[in-house]
PDB file of C-alpha atoms in Angstrom:
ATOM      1  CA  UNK M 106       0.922   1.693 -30.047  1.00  0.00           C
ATOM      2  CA  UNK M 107       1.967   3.056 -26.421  1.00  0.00           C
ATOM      3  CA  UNK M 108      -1.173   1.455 -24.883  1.00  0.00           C
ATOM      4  CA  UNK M 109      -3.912  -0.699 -24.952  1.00  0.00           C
ATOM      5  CA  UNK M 110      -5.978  -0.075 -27.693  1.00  0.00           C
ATOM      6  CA  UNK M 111     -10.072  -0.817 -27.485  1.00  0.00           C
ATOM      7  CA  UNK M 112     -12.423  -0.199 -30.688  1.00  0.00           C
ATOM      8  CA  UNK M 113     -15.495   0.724 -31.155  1.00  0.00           C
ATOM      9  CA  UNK M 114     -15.249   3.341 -28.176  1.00  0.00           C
ATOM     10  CA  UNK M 115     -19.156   3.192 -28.591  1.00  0.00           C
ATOM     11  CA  UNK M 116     -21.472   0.786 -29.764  1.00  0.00           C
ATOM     12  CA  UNK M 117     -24.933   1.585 -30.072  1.00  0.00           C
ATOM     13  CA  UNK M 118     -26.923  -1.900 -31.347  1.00  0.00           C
ATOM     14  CA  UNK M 119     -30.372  -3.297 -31.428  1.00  0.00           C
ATOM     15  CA  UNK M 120     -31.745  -5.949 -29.284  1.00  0.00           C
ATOM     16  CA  UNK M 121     -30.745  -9.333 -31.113  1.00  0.00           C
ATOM     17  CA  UNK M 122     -27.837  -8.088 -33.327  1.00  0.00           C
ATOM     18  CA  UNK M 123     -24.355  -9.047 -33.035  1.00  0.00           C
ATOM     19  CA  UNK M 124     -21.872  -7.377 -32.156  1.00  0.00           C
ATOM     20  CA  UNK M 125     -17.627  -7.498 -32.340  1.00  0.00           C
ATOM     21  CA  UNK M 126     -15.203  -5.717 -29.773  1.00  0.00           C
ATOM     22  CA  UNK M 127     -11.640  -5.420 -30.359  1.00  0.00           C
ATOM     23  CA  UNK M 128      -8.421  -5.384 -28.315  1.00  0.00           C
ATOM     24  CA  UNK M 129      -5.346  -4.083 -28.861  1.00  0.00           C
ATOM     25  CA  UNK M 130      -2.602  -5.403 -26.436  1.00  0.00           C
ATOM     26  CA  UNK M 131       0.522  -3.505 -25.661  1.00  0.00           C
ATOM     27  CA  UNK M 132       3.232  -4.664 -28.332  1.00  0.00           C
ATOM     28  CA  UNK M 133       5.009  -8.335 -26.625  1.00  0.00           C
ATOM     29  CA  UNK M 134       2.593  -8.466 -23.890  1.00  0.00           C
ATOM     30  CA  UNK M 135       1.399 -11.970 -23.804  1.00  0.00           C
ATOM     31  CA  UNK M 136      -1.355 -11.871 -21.276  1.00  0.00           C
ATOM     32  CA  UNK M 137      -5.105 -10.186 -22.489  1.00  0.00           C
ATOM     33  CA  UNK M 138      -8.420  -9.639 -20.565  1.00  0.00           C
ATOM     34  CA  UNK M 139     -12.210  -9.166 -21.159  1.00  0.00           C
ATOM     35  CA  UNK M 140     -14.009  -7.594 -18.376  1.00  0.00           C
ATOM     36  CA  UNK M 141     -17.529  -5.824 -17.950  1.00  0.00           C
ATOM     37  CA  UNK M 142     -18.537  -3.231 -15.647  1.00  0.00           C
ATOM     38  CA  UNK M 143     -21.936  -2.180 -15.464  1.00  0.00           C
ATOM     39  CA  UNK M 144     -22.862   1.656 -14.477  1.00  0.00           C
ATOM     40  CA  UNK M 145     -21.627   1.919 -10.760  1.00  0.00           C
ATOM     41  CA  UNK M 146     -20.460  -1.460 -10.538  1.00  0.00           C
ATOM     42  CA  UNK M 147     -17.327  -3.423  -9.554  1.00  0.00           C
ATOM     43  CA  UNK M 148     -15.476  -5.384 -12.693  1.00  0.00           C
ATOM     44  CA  UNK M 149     -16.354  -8.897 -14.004  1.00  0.00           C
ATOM     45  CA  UNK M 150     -14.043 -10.586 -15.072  1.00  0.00           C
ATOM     46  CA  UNK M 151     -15.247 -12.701 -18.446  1.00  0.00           C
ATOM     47  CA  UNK M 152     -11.982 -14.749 -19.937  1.00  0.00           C
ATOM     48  CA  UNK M 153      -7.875 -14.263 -20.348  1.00  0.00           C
ATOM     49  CA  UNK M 154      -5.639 -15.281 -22.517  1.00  0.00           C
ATOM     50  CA  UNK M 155      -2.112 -16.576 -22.376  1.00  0.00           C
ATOM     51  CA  UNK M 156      -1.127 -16.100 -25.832  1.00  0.00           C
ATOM     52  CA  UNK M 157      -3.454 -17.377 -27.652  1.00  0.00           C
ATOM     53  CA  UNK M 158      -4.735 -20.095 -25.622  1.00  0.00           C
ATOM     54  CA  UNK M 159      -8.069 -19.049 -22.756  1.00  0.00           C
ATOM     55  CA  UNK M 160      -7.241 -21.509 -19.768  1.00  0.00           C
ATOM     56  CA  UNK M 161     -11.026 -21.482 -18.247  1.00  0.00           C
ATOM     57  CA  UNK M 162     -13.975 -19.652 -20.344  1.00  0.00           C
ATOM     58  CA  UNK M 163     -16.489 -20.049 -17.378  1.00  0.00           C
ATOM     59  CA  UNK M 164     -16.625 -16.466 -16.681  1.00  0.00           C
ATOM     60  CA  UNK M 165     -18.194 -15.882 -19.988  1.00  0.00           C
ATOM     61  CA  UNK M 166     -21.666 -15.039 -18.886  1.00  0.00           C
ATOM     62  CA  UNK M 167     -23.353 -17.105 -21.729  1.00  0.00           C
ATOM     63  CA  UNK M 168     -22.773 -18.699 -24.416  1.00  0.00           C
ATOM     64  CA  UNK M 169     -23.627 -15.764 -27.022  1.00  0.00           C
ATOM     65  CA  UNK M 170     -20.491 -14.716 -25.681  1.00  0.00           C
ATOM     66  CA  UNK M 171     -17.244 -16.110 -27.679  1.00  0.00           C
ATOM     67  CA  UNK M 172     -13.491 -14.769 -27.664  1.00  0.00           C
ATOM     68  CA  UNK M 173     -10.509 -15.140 -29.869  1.00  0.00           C
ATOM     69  CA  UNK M 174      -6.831 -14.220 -29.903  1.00  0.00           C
ATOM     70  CA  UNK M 175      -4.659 -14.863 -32.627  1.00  0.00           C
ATOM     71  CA  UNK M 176      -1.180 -13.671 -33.092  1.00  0.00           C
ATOM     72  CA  UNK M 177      -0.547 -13.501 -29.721  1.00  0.00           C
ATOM     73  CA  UNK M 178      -2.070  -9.812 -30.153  1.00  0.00           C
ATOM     74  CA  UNK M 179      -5.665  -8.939 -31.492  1.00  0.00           C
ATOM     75  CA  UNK M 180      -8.844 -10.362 -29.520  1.00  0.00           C
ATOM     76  CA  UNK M 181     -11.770  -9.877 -30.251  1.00  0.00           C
ATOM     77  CA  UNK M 182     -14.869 -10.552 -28.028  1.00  0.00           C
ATOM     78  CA  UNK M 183     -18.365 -11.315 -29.990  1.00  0.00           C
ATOM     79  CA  UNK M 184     -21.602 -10.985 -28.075  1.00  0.00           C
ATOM     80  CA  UNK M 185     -24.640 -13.029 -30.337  1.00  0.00           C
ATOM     81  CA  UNK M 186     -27.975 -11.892 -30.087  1.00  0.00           C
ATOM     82  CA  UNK M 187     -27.376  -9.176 -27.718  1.00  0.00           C
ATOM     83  CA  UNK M 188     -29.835  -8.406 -24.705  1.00  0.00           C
ATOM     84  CA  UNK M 189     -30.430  -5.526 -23.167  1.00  0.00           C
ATOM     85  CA  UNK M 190     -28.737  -6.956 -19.935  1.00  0.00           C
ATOM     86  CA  UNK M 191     -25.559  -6.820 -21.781  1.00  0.00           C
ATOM     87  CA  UNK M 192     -25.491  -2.934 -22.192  1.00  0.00           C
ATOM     88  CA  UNK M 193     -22.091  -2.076 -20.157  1.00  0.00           C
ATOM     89  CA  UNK M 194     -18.670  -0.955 -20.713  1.00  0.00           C
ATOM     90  CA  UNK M 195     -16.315  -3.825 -21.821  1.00  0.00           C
ATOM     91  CA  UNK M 196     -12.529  -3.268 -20.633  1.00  0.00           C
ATOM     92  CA  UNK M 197      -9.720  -4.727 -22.033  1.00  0.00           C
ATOM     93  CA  UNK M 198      -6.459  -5.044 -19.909  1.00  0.00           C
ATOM     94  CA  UNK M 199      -3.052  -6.787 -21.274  1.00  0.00           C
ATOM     95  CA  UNK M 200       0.219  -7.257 -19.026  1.00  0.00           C
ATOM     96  CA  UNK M 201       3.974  -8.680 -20.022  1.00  0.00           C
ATOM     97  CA  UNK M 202       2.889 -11.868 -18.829  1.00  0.00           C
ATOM     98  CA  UNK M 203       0.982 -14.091 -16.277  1.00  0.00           C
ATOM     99  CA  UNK M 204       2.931 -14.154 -12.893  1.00  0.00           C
ATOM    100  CA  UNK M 205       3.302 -13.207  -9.075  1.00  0.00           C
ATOM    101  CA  UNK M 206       4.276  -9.280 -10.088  1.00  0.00           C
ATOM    102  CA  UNK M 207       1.722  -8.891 -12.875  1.00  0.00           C
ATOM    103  CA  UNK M 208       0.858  -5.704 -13.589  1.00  0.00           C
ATOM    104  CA  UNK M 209      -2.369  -4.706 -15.914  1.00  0.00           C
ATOM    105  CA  UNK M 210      -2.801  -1.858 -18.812  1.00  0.00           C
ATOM    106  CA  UNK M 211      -6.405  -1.489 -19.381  1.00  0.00           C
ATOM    107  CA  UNK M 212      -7.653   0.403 -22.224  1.00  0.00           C
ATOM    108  CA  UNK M 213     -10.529   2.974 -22.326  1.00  0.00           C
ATOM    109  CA  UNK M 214     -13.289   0.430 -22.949  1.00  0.00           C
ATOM    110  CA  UNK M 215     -16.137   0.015 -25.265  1.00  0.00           C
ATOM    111  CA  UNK M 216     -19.148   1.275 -24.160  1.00  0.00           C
ATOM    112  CA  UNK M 217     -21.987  -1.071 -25.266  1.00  0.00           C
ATOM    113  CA  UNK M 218     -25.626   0.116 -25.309  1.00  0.00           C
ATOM    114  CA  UNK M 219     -27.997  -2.445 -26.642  1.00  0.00           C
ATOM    115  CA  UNK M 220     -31.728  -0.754 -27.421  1.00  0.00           C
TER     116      UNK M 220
ATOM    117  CA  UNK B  29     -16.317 -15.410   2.041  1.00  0.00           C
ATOM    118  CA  UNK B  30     -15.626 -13.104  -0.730  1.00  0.00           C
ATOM    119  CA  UNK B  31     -11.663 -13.828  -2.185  1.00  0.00           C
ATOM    120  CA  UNK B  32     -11.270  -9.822  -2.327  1.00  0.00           C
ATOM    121  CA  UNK B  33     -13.170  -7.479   0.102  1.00  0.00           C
ATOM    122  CA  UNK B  34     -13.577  -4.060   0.482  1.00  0.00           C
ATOM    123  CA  UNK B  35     -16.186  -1.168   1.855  1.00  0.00           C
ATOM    124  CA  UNK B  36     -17.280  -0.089  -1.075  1.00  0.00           C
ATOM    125  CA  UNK B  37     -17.777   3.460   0.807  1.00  0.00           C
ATOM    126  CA  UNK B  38     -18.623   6.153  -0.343  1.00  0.00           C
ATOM    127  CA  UNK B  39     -16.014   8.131   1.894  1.00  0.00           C
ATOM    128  CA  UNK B  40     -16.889  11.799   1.873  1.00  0.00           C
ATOM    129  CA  UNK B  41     -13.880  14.137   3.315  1.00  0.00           C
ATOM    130  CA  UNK B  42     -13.078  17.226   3.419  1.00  0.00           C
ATOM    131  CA  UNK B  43      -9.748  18.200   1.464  1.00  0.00           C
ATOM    132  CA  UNK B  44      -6.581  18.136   3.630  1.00  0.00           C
ATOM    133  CA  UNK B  45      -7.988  14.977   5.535  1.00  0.00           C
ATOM    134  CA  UNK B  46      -6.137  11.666   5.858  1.00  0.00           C
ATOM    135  CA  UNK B  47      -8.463   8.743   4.468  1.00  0.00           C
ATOM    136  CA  UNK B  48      -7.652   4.605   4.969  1.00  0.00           C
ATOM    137  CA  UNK B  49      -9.253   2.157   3.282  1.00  0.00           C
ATOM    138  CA  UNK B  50      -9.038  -1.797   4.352  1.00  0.00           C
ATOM    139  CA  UNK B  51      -9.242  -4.642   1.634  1.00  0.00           C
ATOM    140  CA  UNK B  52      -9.447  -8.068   2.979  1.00  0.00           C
ATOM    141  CA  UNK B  53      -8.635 -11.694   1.285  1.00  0.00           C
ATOM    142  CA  UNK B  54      -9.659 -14.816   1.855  1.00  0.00           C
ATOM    143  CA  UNK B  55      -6.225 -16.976   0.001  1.00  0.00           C
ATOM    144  CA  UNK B  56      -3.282 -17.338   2.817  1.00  0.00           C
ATOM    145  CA  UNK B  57      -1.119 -18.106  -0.124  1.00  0.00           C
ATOM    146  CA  UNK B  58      -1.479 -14.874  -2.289  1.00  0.00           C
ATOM    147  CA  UNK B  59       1.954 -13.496  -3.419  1.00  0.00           C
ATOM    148  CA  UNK B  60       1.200  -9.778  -4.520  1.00  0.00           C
ATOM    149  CA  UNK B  61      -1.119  -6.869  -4.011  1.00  0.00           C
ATOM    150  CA  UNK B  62      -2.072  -3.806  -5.647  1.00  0.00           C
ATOM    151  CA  UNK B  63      -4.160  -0.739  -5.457  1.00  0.00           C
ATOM    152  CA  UNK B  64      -5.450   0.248  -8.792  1.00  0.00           C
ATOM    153  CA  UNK B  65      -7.412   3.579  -9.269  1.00  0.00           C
ATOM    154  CA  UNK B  66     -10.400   4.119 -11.579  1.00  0.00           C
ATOM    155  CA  UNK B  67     -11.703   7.698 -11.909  1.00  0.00           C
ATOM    156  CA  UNK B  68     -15.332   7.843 -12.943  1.00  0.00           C
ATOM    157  CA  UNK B  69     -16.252   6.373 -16.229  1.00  0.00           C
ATOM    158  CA  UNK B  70     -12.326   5.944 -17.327  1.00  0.00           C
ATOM    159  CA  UNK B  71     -10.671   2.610 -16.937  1.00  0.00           C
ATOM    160  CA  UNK B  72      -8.436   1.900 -13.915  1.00  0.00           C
ATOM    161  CA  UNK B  73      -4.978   2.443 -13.270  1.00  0.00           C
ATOM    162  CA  UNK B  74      -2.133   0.930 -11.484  1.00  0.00           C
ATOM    163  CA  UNK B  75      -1.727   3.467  -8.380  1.00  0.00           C
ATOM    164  CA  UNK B  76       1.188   1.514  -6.390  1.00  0.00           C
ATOM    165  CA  UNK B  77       1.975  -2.324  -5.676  1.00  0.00           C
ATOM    166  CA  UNK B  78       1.806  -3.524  -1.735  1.00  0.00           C
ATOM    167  CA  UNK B  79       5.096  -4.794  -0.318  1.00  0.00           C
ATOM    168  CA  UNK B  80       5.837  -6.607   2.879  1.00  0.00           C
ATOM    169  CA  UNK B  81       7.640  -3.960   4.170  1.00  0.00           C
ATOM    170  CA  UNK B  82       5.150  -1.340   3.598  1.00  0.00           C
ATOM    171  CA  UNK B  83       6.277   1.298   0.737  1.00  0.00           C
ATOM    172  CA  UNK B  84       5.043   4.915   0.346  1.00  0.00           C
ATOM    173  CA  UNK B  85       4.707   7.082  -2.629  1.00  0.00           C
ATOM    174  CA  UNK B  86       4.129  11.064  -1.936  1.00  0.00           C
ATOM    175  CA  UNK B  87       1.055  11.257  -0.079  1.00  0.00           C
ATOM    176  CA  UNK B  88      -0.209   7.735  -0.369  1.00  0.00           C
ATOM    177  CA  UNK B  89       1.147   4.723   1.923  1.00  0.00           C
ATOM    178  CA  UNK B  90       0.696   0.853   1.256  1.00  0.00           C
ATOM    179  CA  UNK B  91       0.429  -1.465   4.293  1.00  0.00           C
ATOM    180  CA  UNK B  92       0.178  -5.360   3.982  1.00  0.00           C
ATOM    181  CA  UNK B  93      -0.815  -7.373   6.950  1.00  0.00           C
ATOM    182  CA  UNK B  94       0.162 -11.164   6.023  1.00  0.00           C
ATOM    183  CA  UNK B  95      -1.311 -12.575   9.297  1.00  0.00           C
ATOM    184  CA  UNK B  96      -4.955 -10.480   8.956  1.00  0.00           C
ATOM    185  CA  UNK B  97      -5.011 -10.578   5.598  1.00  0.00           C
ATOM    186  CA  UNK B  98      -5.190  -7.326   4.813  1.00  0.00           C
ATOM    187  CA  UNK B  99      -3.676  -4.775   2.960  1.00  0.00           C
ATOM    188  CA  UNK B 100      -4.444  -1.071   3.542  1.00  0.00           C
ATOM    189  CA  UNK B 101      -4.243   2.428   1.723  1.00  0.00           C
ATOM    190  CA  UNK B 102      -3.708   5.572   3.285  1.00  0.00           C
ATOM    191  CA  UNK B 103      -3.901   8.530   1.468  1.00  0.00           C
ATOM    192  CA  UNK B 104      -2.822  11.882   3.630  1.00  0.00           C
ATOM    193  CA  UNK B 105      -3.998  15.809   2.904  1.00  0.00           C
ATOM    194  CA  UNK B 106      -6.196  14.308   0.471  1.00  0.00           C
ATOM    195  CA  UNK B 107      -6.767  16.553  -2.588  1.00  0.00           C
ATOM    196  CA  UNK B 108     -10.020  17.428  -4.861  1.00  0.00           C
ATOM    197  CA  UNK B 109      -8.561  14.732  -7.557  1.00  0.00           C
ATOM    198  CA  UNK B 110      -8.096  12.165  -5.431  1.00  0.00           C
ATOM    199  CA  UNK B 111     -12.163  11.396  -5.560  1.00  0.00           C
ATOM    200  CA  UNK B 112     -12.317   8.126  -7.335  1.00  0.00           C
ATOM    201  CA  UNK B 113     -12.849   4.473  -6.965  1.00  0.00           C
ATOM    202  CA  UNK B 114      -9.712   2.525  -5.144  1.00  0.00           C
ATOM    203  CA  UNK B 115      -9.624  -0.764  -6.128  1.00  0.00           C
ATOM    204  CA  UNK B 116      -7.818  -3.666  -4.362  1.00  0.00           C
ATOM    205  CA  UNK B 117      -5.750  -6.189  -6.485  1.00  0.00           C
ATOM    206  CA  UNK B 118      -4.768  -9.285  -4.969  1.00  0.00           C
ATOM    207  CA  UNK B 119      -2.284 -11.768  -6.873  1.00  0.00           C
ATOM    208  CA  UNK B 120      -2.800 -15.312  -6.025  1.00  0.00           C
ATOM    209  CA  UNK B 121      -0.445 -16.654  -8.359  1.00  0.00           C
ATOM    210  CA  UNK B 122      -1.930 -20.096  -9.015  1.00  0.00           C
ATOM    211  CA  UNK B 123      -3.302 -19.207 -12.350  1.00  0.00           C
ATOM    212  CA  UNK B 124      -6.851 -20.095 -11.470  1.00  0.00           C
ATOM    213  CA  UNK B 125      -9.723 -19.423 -13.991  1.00  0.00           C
ATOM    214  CA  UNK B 126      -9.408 -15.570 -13.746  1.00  0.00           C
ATOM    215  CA  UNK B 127      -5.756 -16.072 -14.464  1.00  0.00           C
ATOM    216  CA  UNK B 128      -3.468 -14.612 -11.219  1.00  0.00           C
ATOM    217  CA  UNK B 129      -5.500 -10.958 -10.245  1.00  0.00           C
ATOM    218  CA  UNK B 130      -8.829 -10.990  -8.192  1.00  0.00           C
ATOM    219  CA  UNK B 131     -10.452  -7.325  -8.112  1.00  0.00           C
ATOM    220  CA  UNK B 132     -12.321  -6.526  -5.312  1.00  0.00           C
ATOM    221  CA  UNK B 133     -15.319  -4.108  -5.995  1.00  0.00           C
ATOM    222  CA  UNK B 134     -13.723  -0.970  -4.739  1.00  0.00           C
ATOM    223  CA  UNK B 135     -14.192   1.746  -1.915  1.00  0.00           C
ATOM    224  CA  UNK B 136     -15.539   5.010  -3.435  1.00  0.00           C
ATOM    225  CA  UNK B 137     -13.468   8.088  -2.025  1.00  0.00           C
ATOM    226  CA  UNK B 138     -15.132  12.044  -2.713  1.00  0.00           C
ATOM    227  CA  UNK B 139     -13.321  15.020  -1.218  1.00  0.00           C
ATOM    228  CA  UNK B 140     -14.853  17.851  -1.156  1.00  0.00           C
ATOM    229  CA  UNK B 141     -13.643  21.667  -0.900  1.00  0.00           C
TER     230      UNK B 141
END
């Protein structure tokens, strides 16, 4: 597709269910990222990818928190036994590729909402 | 010390005003800079990237400051849909464990009729 690509746009779950978000990337554009934003907050950044490989997962807030890439295209970011505390909207961003001039596509988000 | 720093505002002007924002960072060795926008409860956008030189597109003019640190924004006869959250993108290009790009928490602008 022209962009980046998030689904579900919104996820309403129940305290301890799990729950899968999926990225998109824009076609050949090796670089993805997770991040959160909580209502009237700044982004955190979670984990990237280059290709398929995440260089450093500490950003992942816990460990119920677990992302994949395969294909150098779909992620996917699973939350395990979701808390309340992880009610947010989760933003996916891809660019062409890691470096000095890199650019980032974000898509719309999913907005999470855990009950 | 934060690695990305801005006033997170809110600035409230009146339309037709000009507006600057600051962002501050802490790495001496960061290569690139950006100002992203993010309009309420939409994702953010690439707005323009920083250069040395300064650069200016229509109504909205990038400074970088090497020696401060700082990179600024200023946005001139501000319109009603320029109200949003201006977020400051700083490339340090050693591929720590956010990859390149550290987001500072943005400076919320409102202009009002």
């Amino acid at each position: 597709g022209a962009g980046v690509s998030q689904s579900p746009s919104n996820k309403v779950t129940e305290k301890g269910k799990d729950v899968e978000l999926r990225c998109d990337p824009i076609s050949g554009h090796t670089a993805l990222y997770w991040y959160r934003q909580r209502l009237g907050q700044g982004l955190e950044f979670l984990i990237y990818f280059q290709g398929n490989s995440a260089p450093d997962k500490s950003g992942l807030p816990s460990d119920r928190f677990s992302a994949e890439r395969t294909g150098e295209s779909v992620s996917t970011l699973t939350i395990q036994r979701t808390q309340q505390e992880d009610s947010a909207v989760y933003l996916c961003a891809s660019s062409l590729e890691v470096g000095y001039n890199e650019k980032l596509f974000f898509g719309s988000g999913t907005q999470l909402s855990v009950l | 010390r934060k690695e990305v720093e801005q006033d997170p505002g809110p600035f409230n002007v009146p339309e037709g005003a000009t507006v600057a924002f600051n962002c501050t960072y802490s790495n001496s060795a960061s290569q690139s800079f950006f100002w992203y926008r993010q309009d309420c409860r939409k994702e953010p956008k690439l707005l323009m990237s920083v250069y040395s030189s300064g650069n200016e597109d229509g109504r909205f003019t990038a400074q970088l400051n090497r020696a401060s640190q700082y990179i600024s924004l200023l946005i001139r006869d501000s319109k009603l849909s320029d109200s949003a959250t201006y977020l400051c993108v700083v490339n340090t290009d050693y591929g720590g464990s956010q990859g390149n790009l550290i987001f500072g928490k943005g400076t919320k602008l409102s202009v009002k009729p």
